[in-house]
PDB file of C-alpha atoms in Angstrom:
ATOM      1  CA  MET A   8       0.000   0.000   0.000  1.00 62.00           C
ATOM      2  CA  LYS A   9       1.576   3.265  -1.112  1.00 92.00           C
ATOM      3  CA  HIS A  10       0.838   6.345   0.936  1.00 94.00           C
ATOM      4  CA  ALA A  11       1.599   9.995   0.169  1.00 96.00           C
ATOM      5  CA  VAL A  12       1.591  13.186   2.163  1.00 97.00           C
ATOM      6  CA  TYR A  13       0.653  16.497   0.579  1.00 97.00           C
ATOM      7  CA  PRO A  14       1.964  19.199   2.936  1.00 96.00           C
ATOM      8  CA  GLY A  15       1.315  22.906   2.856  1.00 94.00           C
ATOM      9  CA  SER A  16      -0.097  25.889   4.663  1.00 93.00           C
ATOM     10  CA  PHE A  17      -3.343  25.871   2.615  1.00 96.00           C
ATOM     11  CA  ASP A  18      -4.278  29.413   3.685  1.00 96.00           C
ATOM     12  CA  PRO A  19      -6.731  28.828   2.039  1.00 96.00           C
ATOM     13  CA  VAL A  20      -6.902  25.754  -0.175  1.00 97.00           C
ATOM     14  CA  THR A  21      -7.302  26.682  -3.858  1.00 97.00           C
ATOM     15  CA  ASN A  22      -8.553  24.801  -6.902  1.00 97.00           C
ATOM     16  CA  GLY A  23      -4.898  24.380  -7.863  1.00 96.00           C
ATOM     17  CA  HIS A  24      -4.272  22.554  -4.579  1.00 97.00           C
ATOM     18  CA  MET A  25      -7.401  20.475  -5.147  1.00 97.00           C
ATOM     19  CA  ASP A  26      -6.288  19.604  -8.685  1.00 97.00           C
ATOM     20  CA  VAL A  27      -2.939  18.284  -7.431  1.00 97.00           C
ATOM     21  CA  LEU A  28      -4.619  16.473  -4.534  1.00 97.00           C
ATOM     22  CA  THR A  29      -7.293  14.860  -6.703  1.00 97.00           C
ATOM     23  CA  ARG A  30      -4.701  13.626  -9.165  1.00 97.00           C
ATOM     24  CA  ALA A  31      -2.473  12.347  -6.332  1.00 97.00           C
ATOM     25  CA  SER A  32      -5.458  10.458  -4.897  1.00 97.00           C
ATOM     26  CA  LYS A  33      -5.689   8.550  -8.186  1.00 97.00           C
ATOM     27  CA  ILE A  34      -2.011   7.588  -8.073  1.00 96.00           C
ATOM     28  CA  PHE A  35      -1.639   6.639  -4.399  1.00 96.00           C
ATOM     29  CA  ASP A  36      -3.728   4.315  -2.253  1.00 96.00           C
ATOM     30  CA  THR A  37      -4.082   7.001   0.417  1.00 96.00           C
ATOM     31  CA  VAL A  38      -3.088  10.659   0.644  1.00 97.00           C
ATOM     32  CA  THR A  39      -2.850  12.732   3.794  1.00 96.00           C
ATOM     33  CA  VAL A  40      -3.140  16.478   3.360  1.00 97.00           C
ATOM     34  CA  THR A  41      -0.994  17.834   6.158  1.00 96.00           C
ATOM     35  CA  VAL A  42      -1.463  21.420   7.211  1.00 96.00           C
ATOM     36  CA  MET A  43       1.949  22.392   8.468  1.00 87.00           C
ATOM     37  CA  HIS A  44       2.100  24.842  11.361  1.00 79.00           C
ATOM     38  CA  ASN A  45       5.123  27.090  10.945  1.00 69.00           C
ATOM     39  CA  ALA A  46       5.989  29.008  14.125  1.00 66.00           C
ATOM     40  CA  ARG A  47       7.886  31.594  12.051  1.00 67.00           C
ATOM     41  CA  LYS A  48       4.635  32.457  10.269  1.00 64.00           C
ATOM     42  CA  GLN A  49       2.679  32.771  13.527  1.00 64.00           C
ATOM     43  CA  GLY A  50       0.103  35.523  13.097  1.00 69.00           C
ATOM     44  CA  LYS A  51       0.725  35.785   9.344  1.00 85.00           C
ATOM     45  CA  HIS A  52      -1.979  33.340   8.292  1.00 91.00           C
ATOM     46  CA  LEU A  53      -5.458  34.592   7.515  1.00 94.00           C
ATOM     47  CA  PHE A  54      -6.998  31.424   8.961  1.00 95.00           C
ATOM     48  CA  SER A  55      -6.030  29.582  12.129  1.00 93.00           C
ATOM     49  CA  LEU A  56      -4.714  26.039  11.903  1.00 93.00           C
ATOM     50  CA  GLU A  57      -8.093  24.669  13.021  1.00 95.00           C
ATOM     51  CA  GLU A  58      -9.948  26.761  10.449  1.00 96.00           C
ATOM     52  CA  ARG A  59      -7.651  25.553   7.673  1.00 97.00           C
ATOM     53  CA  LEU A  60      -8.167  21.944   8.779  1.00 97.00           C
ATOM     54  CA  ASP A  61     -11.963  22.436   8.772  1.00 98.00           C
ATOM     55  CA  ILE A  62     -11.918  24.025   5.303  1.00 98.00           C
ATOM     56  CA  LEU A  63      -9.803  21.152   3.969  1.00 98.00           C
ATOM     57  CA  ARG A  64     -12.009  18.503   5.578  1.00 98.00           C
ATOM     58  CA  GLU A  65     -15.019  19.997   3.843  1.00 98.00           C
ATOM     59  CA  ALA A  66     -13.219  20.465   0.515  1.00 98.00           C
ATOM     60  CA  THR A  67     -11.914  16.886   0.473  1.00 98.00           C
ATOM     61  CA  GLY A  68     -15.164  15.244   1.597  1.00 96.00           C
ATOM     62  CA  GLY A  69     -15.666  13.686  -1.834  1.00 96.00           C
ATOM     63  CA  LEU A  70     -12.241  12.038  -1.925  1.00 97.00           C
ATOM     64  CA  PRO A  71     -12.582   8.796   0.070  1.00 97.00           C
ATOM     65  CA  ASN A  72      -8.872   7.948   0.196  1.00 98.00           C
ATOM     66  CA  VAL A  73      -7.834  11.405   1.447  1.00 98.00           C
ATOM     67  CA  ARG A  74      -7.485  12.355   5.088  1.00 96.00           C
ATOM     68  CA  VAL A  75      -6.599  15.694   6.678  1.00 98.00           C
ATOM     69  CA  ASP A  76      -4.077  16.197   9.470  1.00 96.00           C
ATOM     70  CA  GLY A  77      -1.998  18.958  11.016  1.00 95.00           C
ATOM     71  CA  PHE A  78       1.586  18.998  12.202  1.00 92.00           C
ATOM     72  CA  SER A  79       4.133  21.313  13.755  1.00 89.00           C
ATOM     73  CA  GLY A  80       7.816  20.594  13.193  1.00 88.00           C
ATOM     74  CA  LEU A  81       9.907  19.120  10.434  1.00 91.00           C
ATOM     75  CA  LEU A  82       8.028  17.324   7.684  1.00 92.00           C
ATOM     76  CA  VAL A  83      10.522  14.438   7.722  1.00 93.00           C
ATOM     77  CA  GLU A  84       9.710  13.896  11.413  1.00 92.00           C
ATOM     78  CA  TYR A  85       6.021  13.713  10.544  1.00 93.00           C
ATOM     79  CA  MET A  86       6.814  11.255   7.764  1.00 92.00           C
ATOM     80  CA  GLN A  87       8.861   9.048  10.096  1.00 90.00           C
ATOM     81  CA  ARG A  88       6.304   9.107  12.922  1.00 89.00           C
ATOM     82  CA  ASN A  89       3.498   8.111  10.590  1.00 84.00           C
ATOM     83  CA  GLN A  90       5.552   5.725   8.441  1.00 79.00           C
ATOM     84  CA  ASN A  91       4.473   7.573   5.345  1.00 72.00           C
ATOM     85  CA  GLY A  92       5.715   6.892   1.842  1.00 87.00           C
ATOM     86  CA  VAL A  93       6.359   9.927  -0.326  1.00 96.00           C
ATOM     87  CA  ILE A  94       5.817  13.662  -0.290  1.00 97.00           C
ATOM     88  CA  VAL A  95       3.628  15.147  -3.024  1.00 97.00           C
ATOM     89  CA  ARG A  96       4.288  18.710  -4.122  1.00 96.00           C
ATOM     90  CA  GLY A  97       2.491  20.718  -6.763  1.00 95.00           C
ATOM     91  CA  LEU A  98       4.353  22.849  -9.266  1.00 94.00           C
ATOM     92  CA  ARG A  99       2.909  25.830 -11.118  1.00 88.00           C
ATOM     93  CA  ALA A 100       5.987  27.267 -12.823  1.00 83.00           C
ATOM     94  CA  VAL A 101       9.739  26.845 -13.235  1.00 82.00           C
ATOM     95  CA  SER A 102      10.272  29.192 -10.282  1.00 80.00           C
ATOM     96  CA  ASP A 103       8.343  26.735  -8.064  1.00 85.00           C
ATOM     97  CA  TYR A 104      10.569  23.913  -9.282  1.00 90.00           C
ATOM     98  CA  GLU A 105      13.809  25.562  -8.185  1.00 89.00           C
ATOM     99  CA  TYR A 106      12.497  26.165  -4.673  1.00 90.00           C
ATOM    100  CA  GLU A 107      10.793  22.781  -4.348  1.00 93.00           C
ATOM    101  CA  LEU A 108      13.861  20.936  -5.645  1.00 94.00           C
ATOM    102  CA  GLN A 109      15.969  22.366  -2.820  1.00 94.00           C
ATOM    103  CA  ILE A 110      13.380  21.285  -0.258  1.00 94.00           C
ATOM    104  CA  ALA A 111      13.112  17.819  -1.820  1.00 96.00           C
ATOM    105  CA  HIS A 112      16.889  17.371  -1.614  1.00 96.00           C
ATOM    106  CA  LEU A 113      16.888  18.566   1.992  1.00 95.00           C
ATOM    107  CA  ASN A 114      14.066  16.192   2.977  1.00 93.00           C
ATOM    108  CA  ARG A 115      15.873  13.307   1.328  1.00 94.00           C
ATOM    109  CA  GLN A 116      19.078  14.180   3.180  1.00 94.00           C
ATOM    110  CA  LEU A 117      17.347  14.612   6.550  1.00 92.00           C
ATOM    111  CA  GLY A 118      14.954  11.687   6.429  1.00 90.00           C
ATOM    112  CA  ASP A 119      15.523   9.604   3.313  1.00 87.00           C
ATOM    113  CA  VAL A 120      12.100  10.687   2.040  1.00 93.00           C
ATOM    114  CA  GLU A 121      11.240  10.851  -1.643  1.00 94.00           C
ATOM    115  CA  THR A 122       9.281  13.693  -3.245  1.00 96.00           C
ATOM    116  CA  VAL A 123       6.968  13.380  -6.234  1.00 96.00           C
ATOM    117  CA  PHE A 124       6.098  16.514  -8.192  1.00 97.00           C
ATOM    118  CA  ILE A 125       2.735  16.949  -9.879  1.00 96.00           C
ATOM    119  CA  MET A 126       2.343  19.794 -12.328  1.00 93.00           C
ATOM    120  CA  ALA A 127      -0.736  21.884 -11.695  1.00 90.00           C
ATOM    121  CA  ALA A 128      -3.167  21.992 -14.585  1.00 92.00           C
ATOM    122  CA  THR A 129      -2.510  24.997 -16.826  1.00 91.00           C
ATOM    123  CA  ARG A 130      -5.808  26.620 -15.869  1.00 92.00           C
ATOM    124  CA  TRP A 131      -4.643  26.801 -12.227  1.00 92.00           C
ATOM    125  CA  SER A 132      -1.025  27.814 -12.861  1.00 90.00           C
ATOM    126  CA  PHE A 133      -1.690  31.450 -11.951  1.00 90.00           C
ATOM    127  CA  VAL A 134      -3.721  30.754  -8.795  1.00 93.00           C
ATOM    128  CA  SER A 135      -2.050  31.151  -5.412  1.00 93.00           C
ATOM    129  CA  SER A 136      -3.506  31.498  -1.928  1.00 94.00           C
ATOM    130  CA  SER A 137      -1.963  34.975  -1.680  1.00 93.00           C
ATOM    131  CA  MET A 138      -3.611  36.166  -4.882  1.00 94.00           C
ATOM    132  CA  VAL A 139      -6.959  34.659  -3.893  1.00 96.00           C
ATOM    133  CA  LYS A 140      -6.836  36.434  -0.515  1.00 96.00           C
ATOM    134  CA  GLU A 141      -6.069  39.739  -2.197  1.00 96.00           C
ATOM    135  CA  VAL A 142      -8.953  39.401  -4.665  1.00 96.00           C
ATOM    136  CA  ALA A 143     -11.305  38.330  -1.870  1.00 96.00           C
ATOM    137  CA  SER A 144     -10.255  41.280   0.306  1.00 95.00           C
ATOM    138  CA  TYR A 145     -11.680  43.585  -2.397  1.00 95.00           C
ATOM    139  CA  GLN A 146     -14.837  41.433  -2.663  1.00 93.00           C
ATOM    140  CA  GLY A 147     -13.735  40.166  -6.098  1.00 95.00           C
ATOM    141  CA  ASP A 148     -15.120  36.971  -7.597  1.00 95.00           C
ATOM    142  CA  ILE A 149     -13.013  34.063  -6.332  1.00 96.00           C
ATOM    143  CA  GLY A 150     -15.591  31.335  -7.029  1.00 95.00           C
ATOM    144  CA  LYS A 151     -13.654  29.895  -9.961  1.00 96.00           C
ATOM    145  CA  MET A 152     -10.330  29.816  -8.070  1.00 97.00           C
ATOM    146  CA  VAL A 153     -11.236  28.050  -4.827  1.00 98.00           C
ATOM    147  CA  PRO A 154     -13.505  25.225  -3.656  1.00 98.00           C
ATOM    148  CA  PRO A 155     -16.840  26.325  -2.104  1.00 97.00           C
ATOM    149  CA  ALA A 156     -15.539  25.762   1.450  1.00 97.00           C
ATOM    150  CA  SER A 157     -12.718  28.249   0.888  1.00 97.00           C
ATOM    151  CA  GLU A 158     -14.998  30.729  -0.848  1.00 97.00           C
ATOM    152  CA  ARG A 159     -17.448  30.729   2.071  1.00 96.00           C
ATOM    153  CA  ALA A 160     -14.654  31.077   4.625  1.00 97.00           C
ATOM    154  CA  LEU A 161     -13.045  33.953   2.725  1.00 97.00           C
ATOM    155  CA  LYS A 162     -16.341  35.775   2.295  1.00 95.00           C
ATOM    156  CA  ARG A 163     -17.103  35.377   6.008  1.00 94.00           C
ATOM    157  CA  ARG A 164     -13.642  36.588   6.986  1.00 94.00           C
ATOM    158  CA  TYR A 165     -13.600  39.641   4.770  1.00 92.00           C
ATOM    159  CA  SER A 166     -17.212  40.634   5.389  1.00 86.00           C
ATOM    160  CA  LEU A 167     -16.583  40.475   9.157  1.00 64.00           C
ATOM    161  CA  GLU A 168     -13.395  42.549   8.811  1.00 62.00           C
ATOM    162  CA  ALA A 169     -15.332  45.166   6.836  1.00 53.00           C
ATOM    163  CA  LEU A 170     -17.740  45.754   9.749  1.00 44.00           C
TER     164      LEU A 170
END
């Protein structure tokens, strides 16, 4: 049984993330989406760790072999503790590849963990969580860039901040 872990901050999850995750779920027996808590980014996320986990649980409800988890610390430690197989990372552009390649080499050095890259579909190559948050902050239409769970959460967040 081959298992994969798809780590990220998912603040919030986008359709690009969902595209990579859905395709990974067809390749691997099980996939765990792991929301990584980064202490250095404390206070910089729009959504709390629990909110991001809830959004992901709702967004992945239709993928039976996908589970959602959170973790604080090194990804290789998470992989070792859970006896997981490979790391899945999505790539949008060449610039992503350079950064992700360094991390993949580091993870392999630290924990003998392999990384598999999945190219995001072309229609999602421009979508990032940062861009989605910016558009949403101006009440722009984000419905085609994020799953409904993210759209609702973003609308709630920005409508509450506007009050």
